[in-house]
XYZ file of C-alpha atoms in Angstrom:
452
model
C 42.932 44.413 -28.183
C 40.472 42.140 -29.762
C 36.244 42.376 -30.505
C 33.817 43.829 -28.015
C 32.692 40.389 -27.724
C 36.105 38.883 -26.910
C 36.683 41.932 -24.147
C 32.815 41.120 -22.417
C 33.784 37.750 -22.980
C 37.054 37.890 -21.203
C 35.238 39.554 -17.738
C 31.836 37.473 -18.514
C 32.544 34.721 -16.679
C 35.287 35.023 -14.635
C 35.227 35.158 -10.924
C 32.794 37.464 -10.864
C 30.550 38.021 -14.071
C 30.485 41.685 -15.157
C 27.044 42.597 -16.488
C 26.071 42.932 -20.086
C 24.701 46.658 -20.289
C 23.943 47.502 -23.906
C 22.214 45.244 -26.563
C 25.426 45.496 -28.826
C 27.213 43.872 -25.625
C 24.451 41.244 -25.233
C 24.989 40.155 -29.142
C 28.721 40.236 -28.929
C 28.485 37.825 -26.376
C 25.930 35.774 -27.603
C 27.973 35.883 -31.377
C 30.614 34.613 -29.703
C 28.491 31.445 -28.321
C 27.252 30.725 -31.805
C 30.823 31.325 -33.209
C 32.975 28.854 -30.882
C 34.111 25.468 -30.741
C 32.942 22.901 -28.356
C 35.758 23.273 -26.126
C 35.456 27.130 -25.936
C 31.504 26.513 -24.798
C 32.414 23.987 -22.511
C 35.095 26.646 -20.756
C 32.481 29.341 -21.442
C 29.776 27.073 -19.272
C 32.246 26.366 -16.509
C 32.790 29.911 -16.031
C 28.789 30.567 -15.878
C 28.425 27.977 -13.783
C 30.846 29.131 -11.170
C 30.091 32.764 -11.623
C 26.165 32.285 -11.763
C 24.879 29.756 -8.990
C 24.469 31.562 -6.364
C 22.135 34.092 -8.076
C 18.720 34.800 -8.472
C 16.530 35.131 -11.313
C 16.817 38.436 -11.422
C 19.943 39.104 -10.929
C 21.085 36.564 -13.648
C 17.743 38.633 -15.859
C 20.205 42.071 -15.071
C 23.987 40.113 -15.845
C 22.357 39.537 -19.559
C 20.760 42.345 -20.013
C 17.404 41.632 -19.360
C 19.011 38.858 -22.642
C 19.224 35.786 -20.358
C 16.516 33.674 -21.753
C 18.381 33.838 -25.190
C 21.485 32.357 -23.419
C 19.127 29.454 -21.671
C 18.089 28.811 -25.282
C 21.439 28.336 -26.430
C 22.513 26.028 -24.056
C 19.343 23.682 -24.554
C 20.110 23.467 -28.032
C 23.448 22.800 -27.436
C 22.668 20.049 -24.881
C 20.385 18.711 -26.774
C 22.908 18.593 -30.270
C 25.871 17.250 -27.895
C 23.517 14.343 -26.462
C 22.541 13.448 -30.128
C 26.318 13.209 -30.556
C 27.591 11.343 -27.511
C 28.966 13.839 -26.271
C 30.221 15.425 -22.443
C 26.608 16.964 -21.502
C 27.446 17.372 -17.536
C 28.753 21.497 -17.881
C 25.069 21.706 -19.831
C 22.841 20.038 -17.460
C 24.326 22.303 -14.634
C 24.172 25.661 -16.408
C 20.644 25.132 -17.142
C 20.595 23.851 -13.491
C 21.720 27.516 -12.979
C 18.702 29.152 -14.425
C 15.909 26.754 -13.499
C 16.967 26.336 -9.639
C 17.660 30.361 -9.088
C 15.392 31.330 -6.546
C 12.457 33.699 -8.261
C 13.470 32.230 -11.789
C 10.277 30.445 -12.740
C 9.945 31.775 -15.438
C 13.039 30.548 -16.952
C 11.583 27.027 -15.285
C 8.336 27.697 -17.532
C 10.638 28.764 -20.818
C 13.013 25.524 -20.209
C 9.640 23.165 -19.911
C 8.212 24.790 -23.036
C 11.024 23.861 -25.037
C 10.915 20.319 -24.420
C 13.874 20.095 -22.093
C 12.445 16.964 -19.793
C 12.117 14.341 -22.117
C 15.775 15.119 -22.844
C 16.808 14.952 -19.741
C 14.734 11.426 -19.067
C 16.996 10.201 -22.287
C 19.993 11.134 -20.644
C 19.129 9.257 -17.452
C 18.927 6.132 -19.603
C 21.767 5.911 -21.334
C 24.401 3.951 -20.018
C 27.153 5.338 -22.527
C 26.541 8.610 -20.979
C 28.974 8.680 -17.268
C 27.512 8.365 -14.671
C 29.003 11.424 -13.110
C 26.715 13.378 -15.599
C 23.395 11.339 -15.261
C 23.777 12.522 -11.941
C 23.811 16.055 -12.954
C 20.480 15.397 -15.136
C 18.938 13.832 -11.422
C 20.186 17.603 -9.969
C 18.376 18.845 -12.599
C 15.068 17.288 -12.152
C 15.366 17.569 -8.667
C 14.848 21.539 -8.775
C 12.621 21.223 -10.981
C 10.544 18.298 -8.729
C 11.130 20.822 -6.009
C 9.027 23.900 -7.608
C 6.095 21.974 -6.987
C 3.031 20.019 -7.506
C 2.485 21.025 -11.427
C 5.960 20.037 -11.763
C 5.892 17.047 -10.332
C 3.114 16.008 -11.824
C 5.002 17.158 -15.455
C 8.128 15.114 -14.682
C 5.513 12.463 -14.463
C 3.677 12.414 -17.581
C 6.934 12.837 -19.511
C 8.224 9.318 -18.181
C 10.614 10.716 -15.960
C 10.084 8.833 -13.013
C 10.373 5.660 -14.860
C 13.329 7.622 -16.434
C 14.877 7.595 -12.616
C 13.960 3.653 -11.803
C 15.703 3.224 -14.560
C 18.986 4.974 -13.953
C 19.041 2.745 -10.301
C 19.058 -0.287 -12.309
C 22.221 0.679 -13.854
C 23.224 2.864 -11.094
C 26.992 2.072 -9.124
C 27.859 4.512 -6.686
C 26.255 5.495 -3.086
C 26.126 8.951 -4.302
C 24.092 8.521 -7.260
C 21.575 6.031 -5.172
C 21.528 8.777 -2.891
C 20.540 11.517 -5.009
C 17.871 9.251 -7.096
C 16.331 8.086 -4.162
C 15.726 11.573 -2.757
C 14.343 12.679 -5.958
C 11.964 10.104 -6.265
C 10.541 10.414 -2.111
C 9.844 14.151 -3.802
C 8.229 12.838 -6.782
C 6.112 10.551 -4.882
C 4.415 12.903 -2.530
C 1.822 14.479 -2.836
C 1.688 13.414 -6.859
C -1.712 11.607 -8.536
C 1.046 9.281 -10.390
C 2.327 7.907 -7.541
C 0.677 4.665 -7.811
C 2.693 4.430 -11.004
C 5.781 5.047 -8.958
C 5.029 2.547 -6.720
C 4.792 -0.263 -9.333
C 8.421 0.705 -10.612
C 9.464 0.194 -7.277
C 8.098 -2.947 -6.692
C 9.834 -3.589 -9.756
C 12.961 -3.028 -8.276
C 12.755 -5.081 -5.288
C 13.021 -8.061 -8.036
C 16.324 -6.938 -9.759
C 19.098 -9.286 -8.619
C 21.354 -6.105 -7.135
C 21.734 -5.908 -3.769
C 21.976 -2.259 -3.992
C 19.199 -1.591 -6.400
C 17.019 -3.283 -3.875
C 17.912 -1.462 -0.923
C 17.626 1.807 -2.696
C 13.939 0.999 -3.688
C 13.365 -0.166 -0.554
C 14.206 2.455 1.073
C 12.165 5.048 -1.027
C 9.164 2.281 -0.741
C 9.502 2.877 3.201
C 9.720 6.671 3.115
C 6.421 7.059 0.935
C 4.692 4.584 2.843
C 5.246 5.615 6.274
C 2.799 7.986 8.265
C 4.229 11.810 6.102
C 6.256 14.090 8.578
C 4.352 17.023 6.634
C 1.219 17.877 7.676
C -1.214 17.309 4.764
C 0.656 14.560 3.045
C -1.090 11.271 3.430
C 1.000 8.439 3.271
C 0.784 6.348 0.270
C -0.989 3.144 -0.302
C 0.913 -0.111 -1.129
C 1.197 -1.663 -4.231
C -0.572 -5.216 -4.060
C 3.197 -7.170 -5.799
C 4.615 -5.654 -2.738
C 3.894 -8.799 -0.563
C 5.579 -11.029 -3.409
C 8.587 -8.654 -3.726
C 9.317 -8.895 -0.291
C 8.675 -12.904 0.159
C 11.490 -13.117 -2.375
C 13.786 -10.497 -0.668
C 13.714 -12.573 2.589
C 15.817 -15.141 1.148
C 19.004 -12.585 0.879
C 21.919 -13.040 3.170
C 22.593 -9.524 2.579
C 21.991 -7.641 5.640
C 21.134 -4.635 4.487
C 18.170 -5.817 2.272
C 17.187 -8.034 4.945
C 16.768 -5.384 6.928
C 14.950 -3.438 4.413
C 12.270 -6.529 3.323
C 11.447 -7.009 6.751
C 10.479 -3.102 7.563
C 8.400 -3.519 4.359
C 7.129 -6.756 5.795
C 5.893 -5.171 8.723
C 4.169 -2.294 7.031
C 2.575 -5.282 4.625
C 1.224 -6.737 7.888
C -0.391 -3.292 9.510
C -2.163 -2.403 6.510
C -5.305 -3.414 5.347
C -4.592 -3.276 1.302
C -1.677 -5.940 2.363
C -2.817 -7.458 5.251
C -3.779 -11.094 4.904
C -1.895 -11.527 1.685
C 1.457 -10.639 3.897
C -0.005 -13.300 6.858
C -0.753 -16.127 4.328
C 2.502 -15.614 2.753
C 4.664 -15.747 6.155
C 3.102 -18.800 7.630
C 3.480 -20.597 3.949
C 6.854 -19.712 4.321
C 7.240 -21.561 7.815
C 6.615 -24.381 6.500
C 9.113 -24.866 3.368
C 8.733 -27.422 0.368
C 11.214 -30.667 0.476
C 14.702 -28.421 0.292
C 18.177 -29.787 -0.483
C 21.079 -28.051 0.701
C 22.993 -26.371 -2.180
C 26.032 -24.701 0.414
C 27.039 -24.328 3.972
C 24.326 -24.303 6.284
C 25.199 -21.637 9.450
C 24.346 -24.429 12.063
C 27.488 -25.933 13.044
C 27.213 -29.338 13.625
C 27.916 -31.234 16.922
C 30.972 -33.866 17.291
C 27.938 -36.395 17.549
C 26.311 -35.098 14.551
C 29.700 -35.066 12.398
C 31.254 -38.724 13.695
C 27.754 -40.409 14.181
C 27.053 -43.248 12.908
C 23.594 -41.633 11.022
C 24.855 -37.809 10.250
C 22.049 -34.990 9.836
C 21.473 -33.183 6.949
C 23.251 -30.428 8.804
C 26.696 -32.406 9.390
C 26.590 -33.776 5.278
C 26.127 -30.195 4.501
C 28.765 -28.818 6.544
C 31.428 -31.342 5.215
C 30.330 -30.114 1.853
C 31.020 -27.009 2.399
C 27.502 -25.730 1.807
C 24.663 -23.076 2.869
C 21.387 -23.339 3.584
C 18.502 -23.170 0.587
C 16.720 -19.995 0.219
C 13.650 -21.914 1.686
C 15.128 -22.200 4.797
C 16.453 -18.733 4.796
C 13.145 -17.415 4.125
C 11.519 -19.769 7.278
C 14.359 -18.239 9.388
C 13.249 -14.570 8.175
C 9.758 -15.083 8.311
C 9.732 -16.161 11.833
C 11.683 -13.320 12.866
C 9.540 -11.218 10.866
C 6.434 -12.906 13.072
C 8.060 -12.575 16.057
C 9.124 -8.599 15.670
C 5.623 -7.501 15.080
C 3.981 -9.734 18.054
C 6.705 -8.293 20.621
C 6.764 -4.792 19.049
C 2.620 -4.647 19.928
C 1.141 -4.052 23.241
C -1.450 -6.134 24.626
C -4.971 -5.571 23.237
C -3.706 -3.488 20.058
C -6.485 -4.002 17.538
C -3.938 -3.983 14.970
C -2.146 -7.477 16.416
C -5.302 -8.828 17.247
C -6.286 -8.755 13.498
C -3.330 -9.963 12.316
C -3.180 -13.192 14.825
C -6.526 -13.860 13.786
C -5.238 -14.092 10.068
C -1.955 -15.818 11.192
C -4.271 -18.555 13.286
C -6.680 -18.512 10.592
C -3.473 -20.045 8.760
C -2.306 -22.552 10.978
C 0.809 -20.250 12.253
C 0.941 -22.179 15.500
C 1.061 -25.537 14.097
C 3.705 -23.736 10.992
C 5.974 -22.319 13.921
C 6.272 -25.587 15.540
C 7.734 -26.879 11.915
C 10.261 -24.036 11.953
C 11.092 -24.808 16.006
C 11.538 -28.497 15.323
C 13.772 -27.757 11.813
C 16.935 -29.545 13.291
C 18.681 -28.626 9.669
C 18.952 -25.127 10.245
C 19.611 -23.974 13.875
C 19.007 -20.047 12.948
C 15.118 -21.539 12.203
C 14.980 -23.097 15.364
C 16.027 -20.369 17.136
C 13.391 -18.251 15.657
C 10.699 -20.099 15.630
C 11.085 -20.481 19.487
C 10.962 -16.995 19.973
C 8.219 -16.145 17.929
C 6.493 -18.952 18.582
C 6.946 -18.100 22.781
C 5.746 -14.516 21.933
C 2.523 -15.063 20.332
C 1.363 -17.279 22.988
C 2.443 -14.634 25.335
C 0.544 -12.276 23.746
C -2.647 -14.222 22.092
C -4.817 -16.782 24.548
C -5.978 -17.604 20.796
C -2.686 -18.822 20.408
C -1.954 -20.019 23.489
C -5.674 -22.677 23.089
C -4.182 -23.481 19.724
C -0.949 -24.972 21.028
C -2.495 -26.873 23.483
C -4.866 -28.213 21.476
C -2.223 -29.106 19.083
C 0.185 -30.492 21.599
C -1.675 -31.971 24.374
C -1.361 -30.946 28.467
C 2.174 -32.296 28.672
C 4.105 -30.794 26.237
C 2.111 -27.333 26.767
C 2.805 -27.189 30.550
C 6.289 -28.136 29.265
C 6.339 -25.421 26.805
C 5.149 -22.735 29.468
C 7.845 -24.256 32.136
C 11.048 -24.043 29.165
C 10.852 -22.953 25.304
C 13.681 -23.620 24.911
C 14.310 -27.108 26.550
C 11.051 -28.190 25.025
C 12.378 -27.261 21.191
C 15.892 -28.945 21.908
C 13.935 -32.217 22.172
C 11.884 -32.019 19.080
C 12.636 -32.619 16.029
C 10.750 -33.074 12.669
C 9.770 -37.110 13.295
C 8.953 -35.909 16.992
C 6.583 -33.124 16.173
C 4.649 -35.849 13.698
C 4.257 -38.252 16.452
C 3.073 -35.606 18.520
C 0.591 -34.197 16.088
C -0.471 -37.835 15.594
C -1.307 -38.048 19.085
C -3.334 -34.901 19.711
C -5.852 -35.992 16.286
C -3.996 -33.278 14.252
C -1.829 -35.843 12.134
C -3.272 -34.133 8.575
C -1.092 -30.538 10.025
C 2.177 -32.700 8.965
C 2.937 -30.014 6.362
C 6.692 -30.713 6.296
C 8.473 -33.618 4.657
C 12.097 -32.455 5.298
C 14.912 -32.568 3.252
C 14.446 -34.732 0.197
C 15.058 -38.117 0.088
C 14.416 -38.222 4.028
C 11.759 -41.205 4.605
């Protein structure tokens, strides 16, 4: 028994949806819609859903009886009524998802555009009250959307809904949904005349005090600005607050973002936009301001450095159960950072030999032998040697510059150990040293304060 409606109804959306195939069928069904409660469209959705994602425009255009674009209607308005309400808007999102990602359905795409469906779905993305399980349906959403191309992109753009998607990492908690944003937004960002615009939100992101957050911009930062896998696609410029972004990232002891600020680091170093600005920045950070430590440094001092008569800022630190300051983190970092890009460039690469000039230009050799002689922070010391034994490896430049900072002794001595020369130096030994040569005014480093 029952209506027409409630009989197409019944086989609409079950397993398999049985096609509408008269107009009196089409507005029994469609009645119905207008005629139920919110729970009977949410259990009419979920049966769409399941019954209608695998098909094609088309084929959805023959299920509704040539009618479907009436039903897309329907469930925009009623997404964009349950929104206004707070409401569950995740069965919605998908069912339009249905439509505007069927293969050879642009033309619902077009219709769904048209009737102002993006800047609804950029509201959903930035409201925390709505779950995050259905924010990430509204990233599916834009994603096939992003993914019809160029026009679209460009649309999603102009409607604020990249900024939309920077916004939902901010507030973002899962892997998943980090995921799924940060593909969207490597889609969005190629190829697109806004992408500059991206960019910026990105550097924005680098700043937010999120471990995650970072990473994921990061990450999306890297894709758009390496060399494009697809022919065509040009990689992206950088955003000039990219060098600052990642000076402050270096001063994580999260791995991960560590990681992440010194890929970007590199890239800062190879291009020309970035260049010197990344070079200036690295060698300022060699040598940091007067520091006190505010927890555990990771140098674990020696018997004679904890029972001494004079302990090291090291030993104090260690007793009080303290780590190092983020301007000795950033030293440490920056010095690896130095080092990676010297060893990671052959001989005569015009792109090293540009950047050394900048770095000398600086006073890196004099800066590394700061970091090599920082006797607070044995991770510093350790990486200043090596970068500091690279360059001169690599760069006679460098090589003339440490002699001429040093003197013929303590350069032969360098050449014969690293190593054995920075165990003997510390901060008062590289002054004297510096004193010696004529290069006393290079005595850029104080120490810790209240050291004499």
């Amino acid at each position: 028994g029952g209506s027409l409606g409630d009989v197409v109804l019944r086989g609409l959306w079950r397993h398999k949806m049985a096609p509408v195939r008269s107009l009196g069928e089409l507005r029994a069904v469609l009645s119905k819609w207008d005629h139920s409660s919110r729970v009977q469209r949410q259990a009419l959705l979920r049966g769409f859903i399941q019954s209608g994602r695998n098909l094609t425009g088309p084929e959805l255009e023959r299920e509704f009886g040539n009618g479907a674009s009436l039903f897309l209607t329907r469930i925009c308005a009623y997404l964009r009524t349950t929104n206004m309400a707070g409401g569950p808007v995740g069965l919605a999102l998908q069912a339009i998802s249905v439509f505007v990602g069927a293969a050879s359905g642009h033309r619902f795409l077009v219709e769904y555009i048209e009737g102002g469906g993006l800047p609804v779905v950029a509201e959903i993305l930035r409201k925390e009250a709505v779950s995050e399980g259905d924010r990430m349906k509204a990233l599916q959403l834009l994603s096939n959307i992003a993914s019809a191309g160029h026009t679209y992109k460009q649309m999603i753009g102009e409607l604020d809904g990249i900024k939309a998607v920077c916004d939902f990492i901010r507030t973002a908690k899962t892997d998943p949904a980090h995921e799924l944003a940060r593909g969207l937004l490597v889609t969005l960002g190629r190829g697109n005349k806004r992408s500059e615009t991206l960019h910026r939100y990105l550097v924005e992101l680098l700043y937010v005090e999120d471990p995650q957050v970072q990473r994921t911009a990061a990450q999306v930062l890297r894709q758009l600005l390496a060399p494009a896998a697809v022919e065509g696609v040009a990689p992206a410029s950088p955003d000039p607050g990219l060098v600052g972004a990642v000076t402050r990232m270096l001063s994580t002891t999260q791995v991960h973002v560590l990681y992440e600020a010194k890929e970007l680091g590199l890239f800062a170093l190879v291009h020309r936009i970035t260049r010197a600005s990344m070079a200036s920045s690295l060698v300022d950070m060699l040598r940091p301001d007067p520091y006190t430590f505010s927890s555990r440094p990771a140098h674990t001092p020696t018997d004679n450095e904890l029972f001494g008569r004079v302990q090291s800022a090291a030993s104090t630190a260690f007793l009080e159960d303290q780590t190092p300051p983020d301007s000795l983190l950033r030293q440490c970092a920056a010095a690896r950072l130095i080092n990676s890009f010297v060893v990671d460039r052959g001989a005569g690469d015009e792109t090293l030999e540009a950047v050394v000039e900048l770095l000398l230009e600086e006073d890196v050799v004099a800066s590394l032998l700061v970091c090599t002689a920082n006797t607070d922070y044995d991770q510093s010391r350790k990486a200043g040697v090596m970068a500091l034994a690279a360059l001169v490896k690599k760069s006679h430049a460098a090589d003339q510059s440490l002699h001429a900072l040093t003197g013929p002794s303590f350069h032969q001595a360098w050449h014969a150990d690293p190593n054995s020369c920075a165990r003997a130096l510390d901060y008062d030994g590289l002054n004297k040293l510096l004193k010696e040569t004529g290069n006393g005014h290079l005595q850029y480093h104080k120490g810790p304060e209240g050291r004499e």
